[in-house]
Every structure is written in C-alpha cells, then in structure tokens.
Coordinates of C-alpha atoms in Angstrom, one line a residue:
M28 CA -11.3 34.3 -11.6
M29 CA -11.8 30.8 -13.3
L30 CA -15.2 31.4 -12.0
L31 CA -15.6 34.0 -14.3
L32 CA -14.8 32.0 -17.2
P33 CA -18.2 31.1 -19.0
V34 CA -19.1 35.0 -18.3
I35 CA -15.6 36.3 -20.3
F36 CA -16.5 33.3 -22.6
W37 CA -19.8 34.5 -23.8
G38 CA -18.8 37.8 -23.7
L39 CA -16.0 37.3 -26.2
M40 CA -18.2 35.4 -28.6
L41 CA -20.9 37.1 -28.5
A42 CA -18.4 40.0 -29.5
I43 CA -16.9 38.2 -32.4
D44 CA -20.3 36.8 -33.4
N45 CA -21.2 40.5 -34.7
L46 CA -17.6 41.8 -35.4
D47 CA -18.7 43.0 -38.9
G48 CA -17.4 46.6 -38.7
L49 CA -19.6 47.6 -41.9
G50 CA -22.4 48.6 -40.7
D51 CA -25.6 48.1 -42.7
L52 CA -24.2 50.4 -45.6
Y53 CA -23.7 47.7 -47.6
K54 CA -25.7 44.5 -45.7
F55 CA -28.1 42.2 -47.7
E56 CA -30.3 40.9 -45.4
Q57 CA -33.4 40.1 -48.5
V58 CA -33.0 37.1 -50.5
S59 CA -35.4 34.7 -53.0
W60 CA -34.6 31.5 -53.2
Q61 CA -35.3 27.9 -54.7
Y62 CA -34.0 24.9 -54.9
S63 CA -33.5 23.5 -58.7
P64 CA -31.2 20.8 -60.6
G65 CA -30.2 23.6 -63.2
D66 CA -27.2 24.7 -63.1
I67 CA -27.3 28.5 -64.9
P68 CA -29.9 30.9 -63.7
S69 CA -31.7 30.5 -67.3
E70 CA -32.7 27.3 -66.6
L71 CA -34.6 28.1 -63.1
G72 CA -38.6 28.2 -63.0
S73 CA -40.5 31.2 -61.6
A74 CA -41.0 29.8 -58.3
W75 CA -39.2 32.1 -55.9
Q76 CA -39.8 32.1 -52.7
F77 CA -38.6 35.7 -50.4
E78 CA -37.0 34.9 -46.8
K79 CA -35.0 37.4 -44.6
L80 CA -31.4 36.3 -43.6
P81 CA -30.1 34.5 -41.5
R82 CA -31.4 31.4 -42.7
L83 CA -31.0 27.6 -42.3
F84 CA -32.8 26.2 -45.7
K85 CA -34.5 23.0 -44.7
I86 CA -34.7 21.1 -48.5
E87 CA -36.9 17.6 -48.9
K88 CA -34.2 16.2 -51.2
A89 CA -30.5 16.0 -50.7
N90 CA -28.0 16.5 -53.4
V91 CA -29.8 19.2 -54.9
N92 CA -29.1 23.0 -56.0
I93 CA -30.3 25.7 -53.8
W94 CA -30.1 29.3 -55.3
F95 CA -30.4 32.5 -53.5
R96 CA -31.1 35.8 -55.9
V97 CA -30.9 39.4 -54.8
Q98 CA -31.0 42.9 -56.8
P99 CA -28.7 45.5 -55.5
K100 CA -30.1 48.9 -55.4
N101 CA -29.1 51.7 -57.9
D102 CA -26.9 53.7 -55.4
T103 CA -24.7 50.5 -54.9
C104 CA -23.9 49.4 -58.0
S105 CA -20.8 51.6 -58.4
S106 CA -18.9 49.9 -55.7
L107 CA -20.1 46.4 -56.6
Q108 CA -17.0 44.9 -56.8
A109 CA -16.1 42.2 -54.2
I110 CA -19.2 40.0 -52.1
F111 CA -18.2 39.0 -48.8
I112 CA -20.2 36.3 -46.9
P113 CA -19.5 35.3 -43.0
K114 CA -21.4 32.4 -42.7
Q115 CA -22.3 29.8 -45.0
K116 CA -22.8 25.9 -45.4
W117 CA -21.2 24.3 -48.5
G118 CA -19.5 25.7 -51.3
I119 CA -21.1 28.3 -53.8
R120 CA -20.9 30.0 -56.9
L121 CA -21.6 33.8 -57.9
F122 CA -24.0 34.5 -61.4
I123 CA -24.4 37.6 -63.2
H124 CA -27.4 36.7 -65.3
D125 CA -25.9 33.4 -66.6
R126 CA -22.5 34.2 -66.5
L127 CA -20.6 32.5 -63.9
I128 CA -17.8 35.3 -62.2
G129 CA -16.7 33.6 -59.3
E130 CA -16.4 30.5 -57.0
T131 CA -15.1 29.0 -54.2
P132 CA -11.8 27.0 -54.6
H133 CA -12.6 23.6 -55.3
S134 CA -10.9 22.1 -52.7
S135 CA -13.7 23.6 -50.3
F136 CA -16.6 23.6 -53.0
V137 CA -18.3 21.0 -50.4
L138 CA -17.1 22.2 -46.8
P139 CA -19.7 21.5 -44.4
N140 CA -18.3 24.5 -41.4
W141 CA -20.9 26.5 -41.7
N142 CA -18.6 29.3 -40.0
T143 CA -16.4 29.3 -42.9
P144 CA -16.3 33.2 -44.6
V145 CA -16.2 33.4 -48.2
F146 CA -14.8 36.4 -50.3
L147 CA -15.1 36.7 -54.2
S148 CA -14.0 39.7 -56.5
L149 CA -16.2 40.8 -59.2
P150 CA -14.9 41.0 -62.4
Q151 CA -14.8 45.2 -63.5
G152 CA -17.2 46.5 -66.2
E153 CA -19.8 44.2 -64.3
C154 CA -22.0 47.2 -63.1
N155 CA -22.8 49.4 -66.1
S156 CA -26.3 48.3 -65.4
I157 CA -28.2 46.9 -62.4
P158 CA -27.5 43.4 -62.4
T159 CA -29.4 40.5 -61.0
L160 CA -26.8 38.3 -58.9
Y161 CA -27.5 34.6 -58.4
I162 CA -26.2 32.7 -55.9
Q163 CA -25.8 28.7 -55.7
M164 CA -25.3 26.6 -53.7
K165 CA -24.5 22.1 -54.4
L166 CA -26.2 20.4 -51.1
G167 CA -24.7 17.4 -49.5
S168 CA -27.1 17.2 -47.4
R169 CA -31.2 18.4 -46.9
T170 CA -30.2 22.1 -44.8
A171 CA -28.4 25.3 -46.1
L172 CA -27.4 28.1 -43.9
L173 CA -26.5 31.7 -45.8
S174 CA -25.6 34.8 -43.4
P175 CA -26.2 38.4 -44.4
F176 CA -23.7 39.5 -47.1
Y177 CA -22.0 42.4 -48.1
I178 CA -21.0 43.9 -51.4
A179 CA -18.7 46.4 -51.3
T180 CA -14.8 47.2 -52.7
P181 CA -12.3 45.0 -51.9
E182 CA -10.5 47.6 -49.3
K183 CA -13.9 47.9 -47.9
L184 CA -14.4 44.4 -47.2
L185 CA -11.1 42.7 -47.1
P186 CA -10.1 43.3 -43.3
A187 CA -13.7 41.9 -42.0
Y188 CA -13.2 38.9 -44.2
R189 CA -9.4 38.4 -42.9
T190 CA -10.9 38.8 -39.3
H191 CA -13.6 36.2 -40.3
Q192 CA -11.0 33.5 -41.8
L193 CA -8.8 34.0 -38.3
L194 CA -11.2 33.5 -36.0
N195 CA -13.2 30.7 -37.9
V196 CA -10.5 29.0 -39.6
T197 CA -7.1 30.0 -38.9
I198 CA -7.9 29.5 -34.9
P199 CA -9.5 26.3 -35.0
Q200 CA -7.0 25.0 -37.2
I201 CA -4.0 26.1 -34.7
S202 CA -6.1 24.8 -32.1
C203 CA -6.7 21.2 -34.1
I204 CA -2.8 20.7 -34.5
I205 CA -2.1 22.1 -30.8
L206 CA -4.9 19.1 -29.7
W207 CA -2.8 16.5 -31.6
V208 CA 0.3 17.3 -29.8
F209 CA -1.6 17.6 -26.8
S210 CA -2.4 14.1 -27.6
L211 CA 0.8 12.6 -28.4
L212 CA 2.5 14.5 -25.0
M213 CA 0.1 12.5 -23.1
M214 CA 1.1 9.6 -24.3
V215 CA 4.5 10.2 -24.2
F216 CA 3.8 10.8 -20.6
W217 CA 1.3 7.6 -20.4
V218 CA 4.5 5.0 -22.1
Q219 CA 7.0 7.1 -19.0
R220 CA 4.3 6.2 -16.3
R221 CA 2.1 3.1 -17.7
K222 CA 1.1 2.3 -14.3
N223 CA -0.6 5.6 -14.0
S224 CA -3.3 5.3 -16.7
V225 CA -4.7 8.5 -16.3
Y226 CA -2.4 9.9 -18.9
G227 CA -3.1 7.3 -21.4
W228 CA -7.0 7.8 -21.2
F229 CA -6.3 11.8 -21.6
S230 CA -4.5 11.4 -24.8
L231 CA -7.4 9.4 -26.2
V232 CA -10.0 11.4 -25.0
V233 CA -7.8 14.6 -26.8
A234 CA -7.3 12.6 -30.3
L235 CA -11.0 12.3 -30.4
W236 CA -11.6 15.9 -29.4
A237 CA -9.4 16.6 -32.3
S238 CA -10.5 14.0 -34.8
H239 CA -14.0 16.3 -34.2
T240 CA -11.9 19.6 -34.6
T241 CA -10.3 18.2 -38.0
L242 CA -13.4 16.6 -39.7
R243 CA -15.0 20.6 -38.9
L244 CA -12.4 21.9 -40.5
M245 CA -11.9 19.9 -43.6
A246 CA -13.4 19.9 -47.0
L247 CA -15.8 16.7 -47.7
P248 CA -13.2 14.1 -49.4
G249 CA -15.2 13.1 -53.1
F250 CA -15.1 9.6 -51.8
M251 CA -16.7 10.2 -48.8
P252 CA -20.6 9.9 -48.5
Y253 CA -21.8 13.0 -46.5
W254 CA -23.5 10.7 -44.5
I255 CA -20.2 9.3 -42.7
W256 CA -18.9 12.5 -42.4
S257 CA -22.1 13.4 -40.5
F258 CA -22.0 9.9 -38.8
L259 CA -18.2 10.6 -37.5
L260 CA -18.5 14.3 -36.4
T261 CA -21.4 13.2 -34.2
A262 CA -19.7 10.0 -33.1
C263 CA -15.9 11.7 -31.7
V264 CA -18.2 14.0 -29.9
V265 CA -20.1 11.2 -28.5
W266 CA -17.4 9.3 -27.7
F267 CA -15.1 12.2 -26.3
V268 CA -18.0 11.9 -23.3
S269 CA -18.5 8.3 -23.3
I270 CA -14.3 7.6 -22.7
G271 CA -14.3 11.1 -20.5
I272 CA -15.8 8.8 -17.9
V273 CA -13.1 6.9 -17.4
F274 CA -10.2 9.5 -17.7
T275 CA -12.7 11.8 -15.2
H276 CA -12.5 8.1 -12.8
R277 CA -8.6 7.8 -12.8
F278 CA -8.3 11.6 -12.6
I279 CA -9.7 11.4 -9.6
K280 CA -8.4 8.5 -8.6
I281 CA -11.5 6.1 -8.1
K282 CA -12.7 2.9 -10.1
V283 CA -15.8 2.4 -11.0
P284 CA -15.7 -1.0 -13.7
I285 CA -19.4 -1.3 -13.9
L286 CA -20.5 2.1 -14.7
E287 CA -17.7 2.7 -17.2
V288 CA -18.6 -0.4 -19.2
G289 CA -21.9 -0.3 -19.5
V290 CA -21.7 3.6 -20.5
N291 CA -19.6 2.2 -22.9
T292 CA -21.8 -0.5 -23.9
L293 CA -24.8 1.5 -24.2
N294 CA -22.5 3.9 -26.3
V295 CA -21.2 0.9 -29.0
F296 CA -25.4 0.0 -29.1
L297 CA -26.4 3.6 -30.0
S298 CA -23.4 4.4 -32.6
I299 CA -24.7 1.0 -34.1
V300 CA -28.5 2.3 -34.3
A301 CA -27.1 5.7 -35.1
A302 CA -25.0 4.6 -38.2
W303 CA -27.4 2.3 -39.7
L304 CA -30.5 4.9 -39.6
L305 CA -28.1 7.3 -41.0
Y306 CA -27.4 5.2 -44.1
I307 CA -31.3 3.6 -44.3
R308 CA -33.4 6.2 -43.3
S309 CA -32.0 9.1 -42.8
D310 CA -35.0 11.1 -42.1
Y311 CA -34.7 9.5 -38.6
Y312 CA -31.0 9.8 -37.7
H313 CA -31.9 13.2 -36.4
L314 CA -34.4 12.2 -33.9
I315 CA -31.8 8.9 -32.7
A316 CA -28.5 11.3 -33.3
G317 CA -29.4 15.4 -32.9
K318 CA -31.8 13.8 -29.4
I319 CA -31.0 10.5 -27.5
W320 CA -27.1 10.0 -28.6
I321 CA -26.6 13.8 -28.2
G322 CA -28.6 13.7 -25.1
F323 CA -27.7 10.4 -23.6
A324 CA -23.5 12.5 -24.3
L325 CA -24.7 15.5 -22.2
L326 CA -26.1 13.5 -19.5
I327 CA -22.5 11.4 -19.0
G328 CA -21.1 14.7 -19.5
I329 CA -22.7 16.4 -16.9
Y330 CA -21.8 13.6 -14.8
N331 CA -18.3 13.6 -15.6
L332 CA -18.2 17.5 -14.6
I333 CA -19.9 16.6 -11.2
R334 CA -17.4 14.1 -10.2
L335 CA -14.7 16.8 -11.9
T336 CA -16.5 19.6 -9.7
F337 CA -17.2 18.2 -6.5
S338 CA -14.6 15.2 -6.1
R339 CA -12.9 15.2 -2.6
N340 CA -9.7 13.7 -3.8
L341 CA -8.5 16.8 -5.9
L342 CA -6.9 20.2 -4.3
F343 CA -8.7 23.0 -3.9
Q344 CA -7.3 25.3 -6.6
E345 CA -8.1 21.9 -9.3
R346 CA -11.7 22.1 -8.0
I347 CA -11.9 26.1 -8.8
C348 CA -10.4 25.8 -11.9
L349 CA -13.0 23.1 -13.2
S350 CA -15.8 24.5 -11.8
G351 CA -15.1 27.1 -14.1
C352 CA -14.9 25.3 -17.4
F353 CA -18.4 22.9 -15.2
L354 CA -20.4 26.3 -15.6
L355 CA -18.8 26.9 -19.3
I356 CA -18.9 23.4 -21.0
L357 CA -22.7 23.6 -19.5
S358 CA -24.2 26.2 -20.8
V359 CA -22.1 26.2 -24.2
G360 CA -23.8 22.3 -24.5
A361 CA -27.1 23.5 -23.3
H362 CA -26.6 26.3 -26.1
D363 CA -25.5 23.8 -29.3
Y364 CA -27.8 21.2 -28.1
A365 CA -30.9 23.6 -28.6
I366 CA -29.5 24.3 -31.9
V367 CA -29.3 21.1 -32.8
N368 CA -32.7 20.0 -32.1
F369 CA -34.0 23.8 -33.8
W370 CA -35.3 25.3 -30.6
V371 CA -33.5 28.4 -31.5
E372 CA -32.2 30.2 -34.5
Q373 CA -30.3 27.5 -36.8
S374 CA -27.8 30.4 -38.1
R375 CA -26.5 30.5 -34.9
Q376 CA -22.8 29.5 -34.4
Y377 CA -21.5 26.0 -32.4
Y378 CA -19.4 26.8 -29.0
L379 CA -18.7 23.3 -28.2
H380 CA -15.4 23.4 -30.0
H381 CA -14.0 26.2 -28.3
A382 CA -15.1 25.5 -24.8
G383 CA -13.7 22.3 -25.5
F384 CA -10.1 23.3 -26.3
I385 CA -10.8 25.7 -23.5
F386 CA -11.6 22.7 -21.5
I387 CA -8.8 20.4 -22.6
V388 CA -5.9 23.4 -22.3
V389 CA -7.4 23.3 -18.5
F390 CA -7.2 19.4 -18.0
L391 CA -3.7 19.7 -19.7
I392 CA -2.2 22.1 -17.6
L393 CA -3.5 20.6 -14.5
L394 CA -2.4 17.3 -15.8
I395 CA 1.9 19.0 -15.9
L396 CA 1.5 20.2 -12.7
R397 CA 0.3 17.0 -11.1
Y398 CA 2.9 15.4 -13.3
Q399 CA 5.4 18.1 -12.2
R400 CA 4.7 17.4 -8.5
L401 CA 5.4 13.9 -9.0
L402 CA 8.7 14.6 -10.2
L403 CA 9.7 16.7 -7.8
Y404 CA 8.1 14.5 -5.2
Q405 CA 10.2 11.4 -6.9
Y406 CA 13.4 13.7 -7.0
H407 CA 12.9 14.3 -3.1
V408 CA 12.1 10.5 -2.4
K409 CA 15.3 9.6 -4.3
R410 CA 17.5 12.1 -2.6
T411 CA 16.2 11.2 0.5
F412 CA 16.8 7.6 -0.4
K413 CA 20.4 8.4 -1.0
N414 CA 20.5 10.1 2.2
L415 CA 19.7 6.9 3.3
I416 CA 21.4 4.8 1.5
F417 CA 24.4 6.9 2.3
K418 CA 24.4 7.3 6.3
N419 CA 23.1 3.2 6.2
A420 CA 26.5 2.3 3.8
Q421 CA 28.5 4.7 6.6
R422 CA 27.0 2.5 9.5
F423 CA 27.3 -0.5 7.6
R424 CA 31.1 -0.1 7.1
Q425 CA 31.4 1.1 11.0
D426 CA 29.5 -2.1 12.4
K427 CA 31.1 -4.2 9.8
F428 CA 34.7 -2.8 11.5
N429 CA 33.1 -3.2 15.1
L430 CA 32.1 -7.0 14.2
I431 CA 35.7 -7.3 12.7
S432 CA 37.2 -6.4 15.8
R433 CA 35.0 -7.7 18.2
E434 CA 35.5 -11.2 16.6
R435 CA 38.6 -10.5 16.5
K436 CA 38.9 -9.8 20.3
R437 CA 37.0 -12.3 20.9
I438 CA 39.6 -15.2 18.7
M439 CA 42.0 -13.9 20.4
Q440 CA 40.4 -14.4 24.0
N441 CA 40.0 -17.7 23.3
L442 CA 43.0 -18.6 21.7
H443 CA 45.1 -17.4 24.9
D444 CA 42.5 -19.1 27.2
G445 CA 42.6 -21.8 25.7
A446 CA 45.3 -24.0 23.2
I447 CA 47.8 -21.0 23.3
G448 CA 48.0 -21.3 27.3
H449 CA 48.0 -25.2 27.3
L450 CA 50.7 -24.5 24.2
I451 CA 52.8 -22.1 26.9
S452 CA 52.1 -25.0 29.4
A453 CA 53.6 -27.8 27.2
V454 CA 56.4 -25.3 26.4
N455 CA 57.4 -24.7 30.1
S456 CA 57.3 -28.0 31.1
L457 CA 59.9 -28.9 28.7
R458 CA 62.3 -26.1 29.4
L459 CA 62.0 -27.0 33.3
G460 CA 63.1 -30.5 31.8
N461 CA 60.3 -32.3 33.6
I462 CA 59.4 -34.5 30.6
N463 CA 56.2 -36.4 31.3
P464 CA 54.8 -37.8 28.2
K465 CA 51.2 -38.4 29.8
L466 CA 51.1 -34.7 30.5
I467 CA 52.8 -33.1 27.2
I468 CA 50.1 -35.4 25.3
D469 CA 47.5 -33.8 27.3
L470 CA 48.3 -30.5 27.0
L471 CA 48.6 -30.6 23.0
Q472 CA 45.4 -32.5 22.8
H473 CA 43.4 -30.1 25.1
S474 CA 45.4 -27.6 22.8
I475 CA 43.9 -30.0 19.2
D476 CA 40.6 -29.7 21.0
D477 CA 40.1 -25.9 21.8
L478 CA 41.1 -24.8 18.2
R479 CA 38.6 -27.2 16.8
I480 CA 36.1 -25.7 19.1
I481 CA 37.0 -22.4 17.7
I482 CA 37.0 -23.4 14.3
D483 CA 33.4 -25.2 14.8
S484 CA 31.8 -22.1 16.2
L485 CA 33.1 -20.0 13.0
D486 CA 31.6 -22.5 10.5
E487 CA 29.2 -21.5 8.8
D488 CA 27.9 -24.5 8.1
M489 CA 28.2 -26.1 11.5
N490 CA 26.1 -23.1 13.1
D491 CA 22.9 -25.7 13.7
L492 CA 22.6 -26.4 17.3
G493 CA 21.9 -30.5 16.9
L494 CA 24.7 -30.6 14.1
F495 CA 27.4 -29.5 16.2
L496 CA 26.4 -31.5 19.3
I497 CA 26.8 -34.6 17.3
C498 CA 30.4 -33.3 15.8
F499 CA 30.9 -32.6 19.5
R500 CA 30.4 -36.1 20.3
Q501 CA 32.0 -37.7 17.9
R502 CA 35.2 -36.2 19.0
Y503 CA 34.9 -37.0 22.8
E504 CA 33.2 -40.3 22.7
P505 CA 36.5 -41.9 21.7
R506 CA 38.8 -40.0 24.5
L507 CA 35.8 -41.1 27.3
K508 CA 36.0 -44.8 26.2
A509 CA 39.8 -44.4 26.1
C510 CA 39.3 -43.1 29.5
G511 CA 37.3 -46.4 30.8
I512 CA 34.1 -44.2 30.8
E513 CA 31.0 -45.0 29.0
L514 CA 29.0 -41.8 27.2
M515 CA 25.4 -42.2 27.6
W516 CA 24.3 -39.8 24.7
T517 CA 20.8 -38.4 24.6
N518 CA 19.5 -35.8 22.2
S519 CA 15.9 -35.3 21.9
I520 CA 16.3 -31.9 20.0
N521 CA 14.4 -32.5 16.5
E522 CA 14.4 -29.0 15.3
R523 CA 16.9 -26.9 13.6
Y524 CA 18.2 -23.6 16.0
V525 CA 20.8 -21.6 14.1
L526 CA 23.2 -20.2 16.6
D527 CA 25.8 -17.4 16.1
A528 CA 29.5 -17.9 16.4
D529 CA 29.9 -16.3 20.4
K530 CA 26.6 -18.6 21.8
A531 CA 28.1 -22.0 20.0
L532 CA 31.5 -21.4 21.4
N533 CA 30.2 -20.8 25.0
I534 CA 28.4 -24.0 24.9
L535 CA 31.1 -25.8 23.2
R536 CA 33.0 -24.8 26.3
I537 CA 30.8 -25.3 29.0
I538 CA 30.6 -28.7 27.6
Q539 CA 34.3 -29.3 27.0
E540 CA 35.4 -28.3 30.7
S541 CA 32.3 -30.4 31.8
I542 CA 33.8 -33.4 30.5
T543 CA 37.7 -32.2 31.3
N544 CA 36.7 -32.4 35.1
V545 CA 35.1 -35.6 34.5
I546 CA 38.0 -37.3 33.0
K547 CA 40.7 -35.4 35.1
H548 CA 38.9 -35.3 38.7
S549 CA 35.9 -37.6 38.9
G550 CA 36.6 -41.3 38.4
A551 CA 33.4 -42.0 37.3
S552 CA 33.1 -44.8 35.0
K553 CA 29.8 -43.5 33.3
L554 CA 28.9 -39.9 31.9
K555 CA 25.0 -39.1 31.1
F556 CA 24.4 -36.5 28.7
L557 CA 21.1 -35.5 28.0
A558 CA 20.1 -32.4 25.3
E559 CA 16.3 -31.2 25.1
I560 CA 13.9 -28.3 24.2
D561 CA 11.9 -26.6 26.2
Y562 CA 10.2 -23.4 26.8
I563 CA 10.5 -21.0 29.4
E564 CA 7.0 -19.9 31.8
S565 CA 7.6 -16.3 31.7
T566 CA 8.4 -15.8 28.4
G567 CA 7.2 -18.7 26.1
C568 CA 11.1 -18.8 24.3
P569 CA 12.7 -22.0 23.7
A570 CA 15.6 -23.0 25.7
L571 CA 18.5 -25.2 25.8
Y572 CA 18.3 -27.4 28.8
L573 CA 21.5 -29.3 29.1
T574 CA 22.8 -32.3 32.1
L575 CA 25.3 -33.7 31.9
S576 CA 25.9 -36.5 35.1
D577 CA 28.7 -39.1 36.1
N578 CA 28.8 -41.7 38.9
G579 CA 31.9 -40.7 39.7
R580 CA 33.4 -39.0 43.3
G581 CA 31.5 -36.0 43.7
F582 CA 32.0 -34.0 47.2
N583 CA 30.3 -32.1 49.6
G584 CA 29.7 -28.7 50.2
Q585 CA 30.5 -25.4 47.6
L586 CA 32.4 -26.0 44.6
A587 CA 35.0 -23.4 43.7
G588 CA 38.1 -22.3 41.8
R589 CA 38.8 -20.8 38.4
G590 CA 37.4 -23.0 36.4
I591 CA 34.3 -22.8 37.6
N592 CA 34.1 -19.5 37.8
I593 CA 34.8 -19.7 34.1
L594 CA 31.5 -22.0 33.5
H595 CA 29.4 -19.3 35.3
E596 CA 30.7 -16.2 33.6
R597 CA 30.2 -18.0 30.2
A598 CA 26.3 -19.1 31.2
E599 CA 25.8 -15.5 31.7
N600 CA 27.3 -14.5 28.4
L601 CA 25.0 -16.8 27.3
K602 CA 21.7 -15.2 29.1
G603 CA 21.2 -18.2 30.7
S604 CA 21.9 -20.5 34.5
L605 CA 24.5 -22.7 35.1
Q606 CA 24.0 -25.1 38.3
I607 CA 26.5 -27.8 39.7
I608 CA 25.1 -30.6 42.1
S609 CA 27.8 -33.0 43.4
S610 CA 27.7 -35.6 45.9
K611 CA 30.2 -38.0 47.1
L612 CA 27.3 -40.6 47.0
T613 CA 25.8 -39.9 43.5
G614 CA 28.5 -37.9 41.8
T615 CA 28.2 -35.0 40.0
R616 CA 25.5 -33.1 37.6
V617 CA 26.2 -30.0 35.5
Q618 CA 23.0 -28.2 34.5
L619 CA 23.0 -25.8 31.7
M620 CA 19.9 -23.7 30.6
C621 CA 20.3 -21.4 27.6
P622 CA 17.4 -19.0 25.6
L623 CA 17.4 -19.6 21.5
A624 CA 16.6 -17.6 19.4
G625 CA 14.4 -14.4 20.2
C626 CA 14.7 -14.3 23.7

C-alpha cells in the first residue's frame, strides 16, 4: 500500500488542482496587463499587453504596481456580483473605472503564498452598463502570478472559494500547528532518553519544516523586506535536508562524522553566499538559490532517501514505508525544482510542503512505534530483572541460612572436640578427687588455646595467612620456651593470601596438634617451623607448604591413633596432603601441603 503512495498523492493533488466546479461559463482567461507606478486606472498608460491566464509575470523592477484589465461580456453583466480568484501572488485591489470596490484585507495585502484564493463581493448597481474591471497588484518582488478567475453571483462562487480556502490555507495551517506539536513531542522524547539522539535531531528537522510552512502561510510583515522572507523560506528547506542527514544516520543507527560535518559546513557557506547575493545582487540570487543551493539540497535529499530505503538496520515494514515516501519525495521534489528553474509552467502549485508533511508523519509514526518497542523491551527487561532479583533474593536467603547453619555446626563441632572436651576432662578429674595441678592447668590451657584458635578463624582481620601465623607464633613461642624447647621459626610468605574461616581453622588445628605432640611426647629441645609458598606442577596453583620438625625421640614404624587420624582428616578437608616422618635417631617431621585460592 505504501508503494502506491506517490500515485495516490498525485491523483489527489491533480484532482484538487482542477477542483473549481464552475465550468467555463463564468471563467475569464484573457486579460490585458501592464506595470505602472499609478495608483488608479486613470493614471495608467495605453501600453497594454494581451496575455492568457494562468501566467507568471516577470517584471524588470520590484516594488511597482502591475495592472490587469478585463471587459466582461454583456450577457454576464447581470451576474457580476462577486469575483473569485483561485490563485494569486501578492494582495489585490479591484477597481471599476477609477472607483475602488474591493481589496484583500490589509493583513494579507502583501502575501507571498501563491495558492491563496481571493473572494470579493461587488457593490450592487455597478452593472447598469458594461463595466471595465481593473485588478491592481503591488509587488514585493519581480514576479506576479494570476490564475484564471470567475465572476458570478456569490451563491455560485462561495462553495468553490471555501473549498480552495480549506485546501490551500486552512489545511496547511492545521498541518503547521501539528508540525510544531510533533517537534515538541519529539523534544520530550529526547529529554526522556538523552542517549538516543535521534529524537532530538528529528525535533530539529520538524521545527525547520514547520518554520518553512509558517513562512509560506504568513503575511509578509511591514518591517521585513521581501528578500529576507525569500531567503528564510529557501534556507528552511535546505537546512531541513542538511540537518536531515544527521537524523538519517542516527535513525539507521550509523555515524559518518566526516560526511555530516562536511555537508553542513558547505551548507553554511552556501547560505552566506546566497544571503549576500540576495542583498547585493538579487539578479544572481536565482542562479545561486534556485539552481545551486536547491540543487545541493536535492542531491542530499536523494542521498538521505536512498540511505533510509536500503538500510539493513531497519525492519522490513519500515523499509516498505520509507520506499513509498522515497518515490513520493523524489517525484514531488523534481516537480518543484522544475518550477523553481522555470522549466515548466510557473502557474503550477508547489507540492513539496504537502509531501513533506506526509513524509514527517510517516517518520513520526515509525519513531513512535520504535519508542513503543523500546518501552516494551524495557518493561520486559525490568520484569525479568525483578524476577531474577526475587529468585536471587530467595536463593541468597537460603544460602545465608545454610551458611549460618554450617558455621554453627562447625563452631559447635570444634568446641565439642576441643575446648569443651578439655573442660569436661578437668571437671571429671576434680570430681574424682584426682587433683593434679599440672594436669588441670594443661587442660585449661588447651581449652583457652582452642577458643583463641576458633576466635582467630572467625575474625575477618585475621583471615590473612601470614598474619595469623605470626599471631600463632606469639602465643606458642613462650609456652615452648617454658618447656625448654627452642622455636626456630622461618616464614618465607611475602604475599597476601586470604583464607576462609574453615580453612584457617583446619591449618591452625594441624599446627596446634603437632606442637602439642612435640611438647607431650618428643622430649625435644628444638622445633623447626618452616612456612613457604610454592606452585603445584600439575595445576600451576599456589599452595602452602608447612614443615614442623623436632630433634626429640622419634619412633620407628607407622604411627597410629585418634589424634593422627584427626590430622589426616583435617588435611583432606583442606584438599591437601599430610606426611609424618619419624625416626628414633632424627626425630619427627610433619609436612602439610594445602592448596590456596582458586584451587
């Protein structure tokens, strides 16, 4: 359907262009004309020229009067009560002989809109004899347009006048208001989504076209020279296309900074040259504006339309809509460009402002649909995100509950195996009357050591491997010295390794149990402690290597017992390995390998 848009548009415009509905009975196509500074018909000369309407009259001087003369036939004199001119440029004044009998309102006397219809009622009693009608136009430029006009009764002319007024004035006025609303709407969209600049650029493009339409409809103010109005009218069209190249690239989601800057810089230069020529040498303005400047805009417009039509970043429906608009704008642009350069009859209407409005409406619909899709996508993303947050919150609460439960169980198990067990042993010894101070002190000291180890493993500030080894040394070195054992401490760990509470507790338990065995069973005088970091060859991951060796009385054979089994279990919990090597000649050596972070 959109591909048939040019055919529908041209059919509608041609039908409207011929929509007079009056036939040839009251139609006047033959006039005499001349240009003169006179203000009333009696001041005119005799140099009348005969022409057939419609006609674009070119005058050598601007700001003069052009006069048209027509002599109604005798059989139409009785119906000469009103005059209807479908198309004219500038305002008119109507005379019968030297008497002014009607004129366009003062506010629209100088009105450059070529399609503005005029309706004037004639006074009663002016047709007692066959009158001579004079039509005066006061020109603001060197051209004047007059279409064939009609003289008849108001009842016959008013319907045609109202139809032309609706199509050529009222509808463009409404479309102009709609364009300004569109521009503001797109500006609101851009404010809501600053990162998506396509709405901001489209707002600027629509504002330029709305300005062009406003200039076409407005009466030329007395303080504004015609050349400024003409320059602004053309500039709005050219800048609409020039800025449109930036909008086109943003719409199809590409960026070509060199082309965008180059085109708009060239347009700035052409604008300055056109304004200067129009002010200094207006006779050259048509060459610059009509051929070069408008031709430049036409080429950029063709580039924009081709980009939009054949872009792969658009949806299929968008490409179909823009293809129809491409054919429409291309045909209408060529038509209006031919009128500007006098290649066709100058009385034809310009259609680009109508086609441009349709093109902008199509773009607006596409942008609103794109904005709607974006809002739906954001809604689905937010909904999905909320669902993920809800599920993750549930999972987090469950994981938190499981973590707390595991931590409670671990603390209870460590208290049960360590401090509580030693306290129970001390209490039982006291109940049985076996009051051995040394035994009681040892049991209480073991309980304190176990509690400190548990507390250290839970302290976030003590989760650094090197730090808690130093703290462990500060606690146990005095005890070893009190037992006559010299601690030879070597810690080659220079980097920071963070351990979780369970891993830290298992490492401390292994070291604690090994030192306790040295104190209780070895009878050693020296204990060597070595801590270092090395990398596992198979995985390349860092691992902690601990070695505790004494010079006491060792043992031959395999050492077994509950304490030794617990050490091996803790090493397995660390995903490491534990070796105990003992000899009666060399003493006992405990070696622990524990993988660290990420292994």
